Structure formats: C-alpha cells, structure tokens
CSV table of C-alpha atoms in Angstrom, one decimal:
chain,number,residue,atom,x,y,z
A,1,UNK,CA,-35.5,27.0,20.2
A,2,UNK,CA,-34.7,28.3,23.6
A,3,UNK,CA,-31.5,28.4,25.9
A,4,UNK,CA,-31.6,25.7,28.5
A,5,UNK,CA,-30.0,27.9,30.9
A,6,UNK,CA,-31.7,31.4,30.0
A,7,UNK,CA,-34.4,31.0,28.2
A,8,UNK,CA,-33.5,33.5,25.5
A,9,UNK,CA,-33.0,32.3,21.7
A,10,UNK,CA,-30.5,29.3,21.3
A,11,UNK,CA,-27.7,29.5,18.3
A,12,UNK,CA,-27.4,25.9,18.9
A,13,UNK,CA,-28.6,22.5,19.7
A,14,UNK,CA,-26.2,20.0,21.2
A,15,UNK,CA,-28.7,16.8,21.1
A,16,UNK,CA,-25.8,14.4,22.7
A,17,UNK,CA,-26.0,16.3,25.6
A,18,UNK,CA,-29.9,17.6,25.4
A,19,UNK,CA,-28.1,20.9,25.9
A,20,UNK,CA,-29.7,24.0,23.8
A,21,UNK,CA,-27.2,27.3,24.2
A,22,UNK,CA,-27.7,31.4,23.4
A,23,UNK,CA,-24.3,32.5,22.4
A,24,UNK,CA,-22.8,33.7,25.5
A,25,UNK,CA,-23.7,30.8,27.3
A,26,UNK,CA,-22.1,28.3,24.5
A,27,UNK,CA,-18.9,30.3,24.5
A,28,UNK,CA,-19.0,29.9,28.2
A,29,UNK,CA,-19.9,26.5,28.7
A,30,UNK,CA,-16.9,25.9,25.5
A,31,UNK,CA,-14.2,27.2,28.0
A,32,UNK,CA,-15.5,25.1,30.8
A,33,UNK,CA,-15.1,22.3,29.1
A,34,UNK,CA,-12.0,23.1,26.8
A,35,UNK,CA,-10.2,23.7,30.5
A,36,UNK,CA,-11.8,20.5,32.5
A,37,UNK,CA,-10.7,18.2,29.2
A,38,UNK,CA,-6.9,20.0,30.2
A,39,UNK,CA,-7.1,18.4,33.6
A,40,UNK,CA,-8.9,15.4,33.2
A,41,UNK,CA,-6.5,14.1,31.1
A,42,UNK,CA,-2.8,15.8,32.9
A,43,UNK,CA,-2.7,18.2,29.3
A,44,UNK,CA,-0.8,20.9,31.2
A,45,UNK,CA,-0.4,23.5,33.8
A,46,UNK,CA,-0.9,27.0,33.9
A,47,UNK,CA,2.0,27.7,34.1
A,48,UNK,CA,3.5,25.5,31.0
A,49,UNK,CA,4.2,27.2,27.7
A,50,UNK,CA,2.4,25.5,25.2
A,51,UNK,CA,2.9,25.7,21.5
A,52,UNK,CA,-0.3,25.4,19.4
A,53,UNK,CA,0.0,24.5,15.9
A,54,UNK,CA,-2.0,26.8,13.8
A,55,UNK,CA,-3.2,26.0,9.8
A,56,UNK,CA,-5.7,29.0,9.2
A,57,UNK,CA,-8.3,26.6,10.0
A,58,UNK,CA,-11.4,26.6,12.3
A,59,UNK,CA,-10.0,24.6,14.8
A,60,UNK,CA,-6.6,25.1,15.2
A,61,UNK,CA,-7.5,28.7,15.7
A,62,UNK,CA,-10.6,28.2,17.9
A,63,UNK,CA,-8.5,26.1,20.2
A,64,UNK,CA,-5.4,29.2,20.3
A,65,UNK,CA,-8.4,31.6,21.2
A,66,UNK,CA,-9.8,30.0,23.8
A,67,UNK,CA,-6.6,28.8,25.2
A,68,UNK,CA,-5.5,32.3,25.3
A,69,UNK,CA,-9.0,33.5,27.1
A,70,UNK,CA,-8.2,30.9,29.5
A,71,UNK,CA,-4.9,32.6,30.9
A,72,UNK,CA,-2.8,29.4,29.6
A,73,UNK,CA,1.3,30.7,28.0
A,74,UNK,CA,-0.2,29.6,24.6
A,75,UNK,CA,1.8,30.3,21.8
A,76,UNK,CA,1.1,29.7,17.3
A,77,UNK,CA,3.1,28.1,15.1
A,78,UNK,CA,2.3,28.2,11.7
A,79,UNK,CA,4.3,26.0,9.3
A,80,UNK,CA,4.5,26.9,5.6
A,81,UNK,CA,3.9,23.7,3.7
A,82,UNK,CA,4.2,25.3,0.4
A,83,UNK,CA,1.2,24.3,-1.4
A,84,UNK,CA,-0.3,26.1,-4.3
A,85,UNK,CA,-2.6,24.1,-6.4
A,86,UNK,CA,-4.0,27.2,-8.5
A,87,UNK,CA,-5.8,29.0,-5.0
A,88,UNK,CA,-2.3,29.8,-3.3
A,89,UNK,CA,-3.5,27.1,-0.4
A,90,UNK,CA,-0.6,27.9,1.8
A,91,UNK,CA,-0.9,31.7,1.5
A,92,UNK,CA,-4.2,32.0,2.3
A,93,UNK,CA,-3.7,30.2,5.7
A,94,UNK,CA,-0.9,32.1,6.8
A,95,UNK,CA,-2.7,35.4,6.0
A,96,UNK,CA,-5.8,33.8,8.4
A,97,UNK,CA,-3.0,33.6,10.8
A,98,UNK,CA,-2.0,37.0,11.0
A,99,UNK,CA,-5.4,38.0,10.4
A,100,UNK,CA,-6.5,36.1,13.8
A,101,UNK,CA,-3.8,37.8,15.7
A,102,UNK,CA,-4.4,41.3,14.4
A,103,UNK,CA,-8.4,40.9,15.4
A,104,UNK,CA,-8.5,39.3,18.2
A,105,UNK,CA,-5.2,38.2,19.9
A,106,UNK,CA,-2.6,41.6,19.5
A,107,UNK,CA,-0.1,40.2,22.3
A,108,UNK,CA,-0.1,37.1,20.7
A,109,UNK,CA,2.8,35.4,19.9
A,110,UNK,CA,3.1,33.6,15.8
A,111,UNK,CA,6.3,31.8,15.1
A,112,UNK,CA,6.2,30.9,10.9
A,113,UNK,CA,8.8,28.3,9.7
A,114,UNK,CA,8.7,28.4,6.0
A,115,UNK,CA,9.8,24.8,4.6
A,116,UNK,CA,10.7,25.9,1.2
A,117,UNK,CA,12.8,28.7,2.7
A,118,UNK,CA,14.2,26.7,5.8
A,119,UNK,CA,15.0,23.4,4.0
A,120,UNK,CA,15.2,24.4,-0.2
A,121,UNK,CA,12.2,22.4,-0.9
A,122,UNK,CA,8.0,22.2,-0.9
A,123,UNK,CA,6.2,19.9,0.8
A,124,UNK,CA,4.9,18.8,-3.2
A,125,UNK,CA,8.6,19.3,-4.3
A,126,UNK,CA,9.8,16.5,-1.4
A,127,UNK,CA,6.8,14.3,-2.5
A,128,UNK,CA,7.5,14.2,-6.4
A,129,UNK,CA,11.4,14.1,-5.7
A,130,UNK,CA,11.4,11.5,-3.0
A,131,UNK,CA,10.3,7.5,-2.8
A,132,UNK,CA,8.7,8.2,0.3
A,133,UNK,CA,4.6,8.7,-0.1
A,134,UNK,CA,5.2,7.8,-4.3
A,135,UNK,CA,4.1,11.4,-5.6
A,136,UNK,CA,1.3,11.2,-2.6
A,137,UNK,CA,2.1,14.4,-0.8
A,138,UNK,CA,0.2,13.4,3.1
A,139,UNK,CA,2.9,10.9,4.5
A,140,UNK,CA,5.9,13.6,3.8
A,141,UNK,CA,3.8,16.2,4.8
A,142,UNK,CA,2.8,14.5,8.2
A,143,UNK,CA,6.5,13.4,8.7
A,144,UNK,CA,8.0,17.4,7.8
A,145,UNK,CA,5.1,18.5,10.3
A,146,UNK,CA,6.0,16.4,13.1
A,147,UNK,CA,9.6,17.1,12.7
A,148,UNK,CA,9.7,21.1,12.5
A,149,UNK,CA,7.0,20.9,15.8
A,150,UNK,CA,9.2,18.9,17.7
A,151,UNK,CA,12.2,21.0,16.9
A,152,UNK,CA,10.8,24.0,17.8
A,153,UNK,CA,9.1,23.1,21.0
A,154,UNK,CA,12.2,21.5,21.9
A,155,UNK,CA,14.6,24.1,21.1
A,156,UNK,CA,12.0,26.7,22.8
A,157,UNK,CA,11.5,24.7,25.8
A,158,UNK,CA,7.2,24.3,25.6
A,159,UNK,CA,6.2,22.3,27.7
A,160,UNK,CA,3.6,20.5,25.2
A,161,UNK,CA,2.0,21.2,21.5
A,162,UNK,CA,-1.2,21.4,21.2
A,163,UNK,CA,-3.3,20.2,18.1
A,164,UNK,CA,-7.1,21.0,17.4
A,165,UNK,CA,-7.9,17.9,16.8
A,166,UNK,CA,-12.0,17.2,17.2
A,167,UNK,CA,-14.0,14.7,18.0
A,168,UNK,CA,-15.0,13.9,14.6
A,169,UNK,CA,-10.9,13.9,13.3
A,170,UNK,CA,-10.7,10.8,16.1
A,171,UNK,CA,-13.5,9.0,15.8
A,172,UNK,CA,-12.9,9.0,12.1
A,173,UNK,CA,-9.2,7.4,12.7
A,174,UNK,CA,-10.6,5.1,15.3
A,175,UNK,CA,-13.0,3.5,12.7
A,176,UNK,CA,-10.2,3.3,10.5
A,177,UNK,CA,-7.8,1.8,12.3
A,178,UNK,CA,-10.5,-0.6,14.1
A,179,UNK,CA,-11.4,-1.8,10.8
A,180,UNK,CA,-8.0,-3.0,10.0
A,181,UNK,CA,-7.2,-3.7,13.7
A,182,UNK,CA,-4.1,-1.8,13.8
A,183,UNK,CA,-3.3,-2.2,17.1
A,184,UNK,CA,-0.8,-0.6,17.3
A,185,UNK,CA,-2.6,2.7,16.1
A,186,UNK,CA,-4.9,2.2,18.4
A,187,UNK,CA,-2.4,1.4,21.3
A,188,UNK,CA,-1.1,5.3,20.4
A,189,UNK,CA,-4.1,7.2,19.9
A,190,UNK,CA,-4.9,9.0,23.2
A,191,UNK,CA,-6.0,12.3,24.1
A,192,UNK,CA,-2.1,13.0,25.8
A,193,UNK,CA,1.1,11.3,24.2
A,194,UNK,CA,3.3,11.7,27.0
A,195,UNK,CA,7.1,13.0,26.5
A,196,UNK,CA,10.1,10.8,26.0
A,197,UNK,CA,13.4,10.5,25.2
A,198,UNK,CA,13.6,13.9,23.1
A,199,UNK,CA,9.9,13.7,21.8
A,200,UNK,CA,7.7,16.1,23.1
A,201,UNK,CA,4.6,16.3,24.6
A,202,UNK,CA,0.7,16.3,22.3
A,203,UNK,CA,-2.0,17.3,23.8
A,204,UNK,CA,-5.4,17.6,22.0
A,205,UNK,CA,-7.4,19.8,24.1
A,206,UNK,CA,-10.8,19.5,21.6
A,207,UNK,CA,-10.6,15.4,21.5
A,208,UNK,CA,-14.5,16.2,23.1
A,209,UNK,CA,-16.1,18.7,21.1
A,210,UNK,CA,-18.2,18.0,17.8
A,211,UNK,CA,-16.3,19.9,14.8
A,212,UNK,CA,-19.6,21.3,14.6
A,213,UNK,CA,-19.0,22.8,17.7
A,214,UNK,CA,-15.7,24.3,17.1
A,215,UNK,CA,-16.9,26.0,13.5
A,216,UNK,CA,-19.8,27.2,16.0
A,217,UNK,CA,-17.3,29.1,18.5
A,218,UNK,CA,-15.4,30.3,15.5
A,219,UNK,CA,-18.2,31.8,14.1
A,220,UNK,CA,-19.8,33.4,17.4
A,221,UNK,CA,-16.4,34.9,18.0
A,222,UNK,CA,-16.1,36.3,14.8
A,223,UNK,CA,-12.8,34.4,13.8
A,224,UNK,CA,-12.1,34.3,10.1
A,225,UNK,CA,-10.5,31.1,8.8
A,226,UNK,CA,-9.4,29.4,5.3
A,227,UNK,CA,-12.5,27.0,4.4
A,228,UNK,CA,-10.6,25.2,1.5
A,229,UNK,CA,-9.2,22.4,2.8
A,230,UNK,CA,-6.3,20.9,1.5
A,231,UNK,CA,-6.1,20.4,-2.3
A,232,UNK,CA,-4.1,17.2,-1.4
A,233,UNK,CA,-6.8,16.0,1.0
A,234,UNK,CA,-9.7,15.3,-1.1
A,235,UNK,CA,-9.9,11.6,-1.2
A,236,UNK,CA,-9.1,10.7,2.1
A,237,UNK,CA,-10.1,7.7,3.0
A,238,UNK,CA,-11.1,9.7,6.6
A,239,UNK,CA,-13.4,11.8,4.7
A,240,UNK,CA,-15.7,8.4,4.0
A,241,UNK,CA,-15.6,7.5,7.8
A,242,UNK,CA,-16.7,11.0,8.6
A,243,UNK,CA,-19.7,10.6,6.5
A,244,UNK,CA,-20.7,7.3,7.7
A,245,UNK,CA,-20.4,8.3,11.3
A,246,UNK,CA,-22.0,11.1,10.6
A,247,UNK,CA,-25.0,9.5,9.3
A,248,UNK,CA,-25.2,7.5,12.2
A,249,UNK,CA,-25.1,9.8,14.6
A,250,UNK,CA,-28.0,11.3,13.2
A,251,UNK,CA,-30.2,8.7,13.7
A,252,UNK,CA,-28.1,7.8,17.5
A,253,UNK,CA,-27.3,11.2,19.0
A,254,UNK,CA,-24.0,10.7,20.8
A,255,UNK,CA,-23.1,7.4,18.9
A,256,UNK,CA,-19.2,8.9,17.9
A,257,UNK,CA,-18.8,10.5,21.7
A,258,UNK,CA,-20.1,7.1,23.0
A,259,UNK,CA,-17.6,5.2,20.3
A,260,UNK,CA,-14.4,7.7,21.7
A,261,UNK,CA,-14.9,6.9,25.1
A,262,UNK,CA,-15.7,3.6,25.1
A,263,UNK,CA,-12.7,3.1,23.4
A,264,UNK,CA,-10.7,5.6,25.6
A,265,UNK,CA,-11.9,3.9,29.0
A,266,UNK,CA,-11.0,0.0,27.6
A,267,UNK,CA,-7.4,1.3,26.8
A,268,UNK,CA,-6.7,2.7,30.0
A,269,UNK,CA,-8.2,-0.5,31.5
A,270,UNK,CA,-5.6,-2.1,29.8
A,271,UNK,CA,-7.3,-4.3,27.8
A,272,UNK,CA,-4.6,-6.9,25.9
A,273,UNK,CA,-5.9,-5.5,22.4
A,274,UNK,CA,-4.6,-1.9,23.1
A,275,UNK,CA,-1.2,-3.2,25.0
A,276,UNK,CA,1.7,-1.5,24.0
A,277,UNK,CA,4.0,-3.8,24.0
A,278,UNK,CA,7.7,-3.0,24.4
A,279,UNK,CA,8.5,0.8,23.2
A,280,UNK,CA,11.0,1.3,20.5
A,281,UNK,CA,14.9,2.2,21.6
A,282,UNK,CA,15.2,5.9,20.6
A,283,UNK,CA,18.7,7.3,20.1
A,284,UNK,CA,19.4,10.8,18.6
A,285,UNK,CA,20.1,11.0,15.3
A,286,UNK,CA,23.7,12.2,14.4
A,287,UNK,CA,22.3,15.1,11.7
A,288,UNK,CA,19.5,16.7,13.5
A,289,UNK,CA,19.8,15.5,17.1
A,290,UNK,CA,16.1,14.8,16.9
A,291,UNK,CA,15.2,11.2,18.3
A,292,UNK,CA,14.9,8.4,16.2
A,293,UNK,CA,14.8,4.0,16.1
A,294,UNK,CA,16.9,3.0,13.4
A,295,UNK,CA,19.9,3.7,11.5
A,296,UNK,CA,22.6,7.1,12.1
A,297,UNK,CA,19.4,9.6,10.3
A,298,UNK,CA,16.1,10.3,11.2
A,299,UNK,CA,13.3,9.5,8.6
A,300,UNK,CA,13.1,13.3,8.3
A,301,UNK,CA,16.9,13.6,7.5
A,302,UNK,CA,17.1,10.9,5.4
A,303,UNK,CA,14.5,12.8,3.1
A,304,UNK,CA,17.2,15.2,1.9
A,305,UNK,CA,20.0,12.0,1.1
C-alpha cells in the first residue's frame, strides 16, 4: 500500500476519503485538518487561551499535541476523579499526563485539580453517598467534570475548553439520542457550544477525525497513553452503538461521517426538529457563583447538602 501523495509505504488507509498516507504526510495532513475544523466552525483564535481537558487518553492527548504544534495558547487540565477499581485507574492517567509533558511538550502547561483533595470526596464516594446517579458513578462524574472545567476556565480567563471528542464518540450519541428522539440532545450537540451567562465556551476540535485516526497520530508521534478505559464505563449503552456503526461502516465507507454531517448541516438549516426553543434563565448560584436554572444551589453544590 502506497502514499497517495509520495508514493512511499502508507501506515494507513483512510477509505472515506480514498486517501492512503506514509507517516509524515498523515501527521501533516492531521494538522491541516485539526486547524481548518478550528475555523470552520469559529472554535477560536490564535490568540485565545484554551484549556484542554486531558484524561491520559489517546485523544485528549493527541488533540493537546497537535494543538500545541499548531502555535494555539493551549493549556491541560487534568481532573482527578479518584477512581481505583483494583488497577489504580486514576493514577495511571495522571502519570500519562506528566509523562506526555516530560516527552514531548516541556513548556507545557498541566493544571491537576484533585476532587478527593479539593472537595473531601471521590467521584465513587459522591456516587454511593448521593441519590443522584443511584450508586451509578457516570451522571456525578459528568456533572463534577463539567463543574471543576467551567470553574477553572472561568476563573483563569480561557477563552474556550477543548475536549477530544471523535467522530466515533458523536456519531455514537447521535444514534442514541435519535433513537429516542431527544430533541433536545440533539438541539445541543454541535461541534461549538457557544458562551453564555457564566458558561464557558466547548469546542471539539476532532468532531471529524475517525478515533482510528487519533490512536494513529498518537502512535506515529510516539505518545504513550492509559488504554484501560474506565472501570465504570464498561456497559455503556454507547459502546453498543459504536459497534453497530462500526459494522456498518465497514460495509459503507463513510456511512458515520456522512451520518455527522447530515445531521450537522439540517440543524444549522434550522430544521423545526432540532429548534431550540426558548433557553433556560440562568442566575448564579449563591454558593459557588457558577451559573445555574433553578433554586439558590447549583446541581453541583447541592451534591455536598
């Protein structure tokens, strides 16, 4: 198999875009389109800061590298979930962190916010102690995330966070939520959630690329990463719609980029399905500051009552 632009021996074969790659012309034609997904959706400038959340994984850390080789003000955060489950989950990604930084990123900048340290309790603590999720770790987790980002990119003044978010990880929720026509999932899922009223901005920068794709720039950069995934994951309901849409795309090359789009361009036509509606009235909440709809606490503060 040859490089359609050289001629010497491909490392990969993208058959969605009839596109065979050697390595340096993959990692080259990754940054092209990494930086023309940036514009073509209003992501952010060059000369915004932008906080990339980080878990140790392929492409969270893919997506710092290349932002970083790009000349973007691109910044990790790393938050520390606290989850064990016998292979010392949580450790292990932080030590890919620092490990990333050490090999390939020295200037880089890491911010760690350690839950069980900052806030006296795990992310499985929170979900055994707390109604919320019933002993099901995911929705605290997802709600602790999104709080700690928010805070610090708001009380560090980035201009965005940015999540490495693939192709598959969308498609994957599409199905899901087109299956159950939750439309008002779908009206928020969107390559850009723009800032408002205290919320900041999320960007996902990799909303095109194949995850195969993203473990394929990892590995031709070298970049070491935690391949568990986590213990509380397995199950998912996403993992099943991954495996379906994978096995259709193998016999419809394209099919989930095809999906994406098609869905992206008939919710910025404004099709009545994906309307938004009228936005929920955010006001800060009196603890944390952070915005909320309803009542004097945030969901997040109202975890610790």
């Amino acid at each position: 198999m040859k490089c359609s632009k050289c001629g010497d021996t491909a490392v990969i074969n993208m058959r969605q875009h009839r596109l065979r790659l050697c390595a340096p012309h993959f990692v080259e034609w990754f940054e092209v389109m990494t930086q023309r997904t940036i514009e073509r959706y209003g992501m952010f400038s060059s000369d915004d800061r932008v906080l990339v959340a980080v878990s140790g994984g392929k492409d969270s850390l893919a997506l710092w590298d290349v932002l970083l080789r790009l000349g973007h003000q691109a910044e990790g955060l790393y938050i520390g979930l606290g989850i064990d489950e016998d292979i010392g989950y949580s450790t292990k990604s932080l030590e890919m962190c620092h490990k990333f930084v050490a090999e390939h990123q020295p200037e880089a900048v890491l911010k760690v916010v350690d839950v069980g340290e900052d806030y006296d309790q795990t992310i499985p603590d929170l979900a055994h102690t707390r109604r919320r999720g019933r002993g099901k770790p995911c929705a605290v987790c997802g709600l602790v995330k999104r709080h700690v980002m928010n805070r610090v990119a708001r009380d560090n003044s980035f201009a965005a966070i940015a999540t490495g978010h693939n192709l598959d990880d969308e498609v994957a929720v599409l199905m899901q939520n087109t299956l159950h026509w939750q439309s008002g999932y779908l009206a928020r899922q969107a390559p850009v959630l723009r800032e408002r009223d205290g919320l900041a901005r999320k960007v996902k920068p990799f909303v095109r690329f194949y995850e195969r794709e993203t473990a394929a720039y990892a590995l031709i950069q070298g970049i070491d990463y935690i391949y568990d995934e986590c213990p509380f994951a397995k199950g998912a309901t996403t993992s099943l719609y991954k495996e379906l849409l994978n096995q259709l795309e193998l016999t419809s090359p394209g099919a989930k980029q095809q999906f994406y789009l098609s869905f992206l361009r008939a919710r910025d036509g404004g099709q009545v399905v994906f309307a938004q509606g009228e936005r929920a009235e955010l006001h800060p909440c009196q603890r944390c500051g952070q915005p909320t709809t309803a009542g004097d606490l945030c969901a997040f503060c109202r975890l610790w009552e």
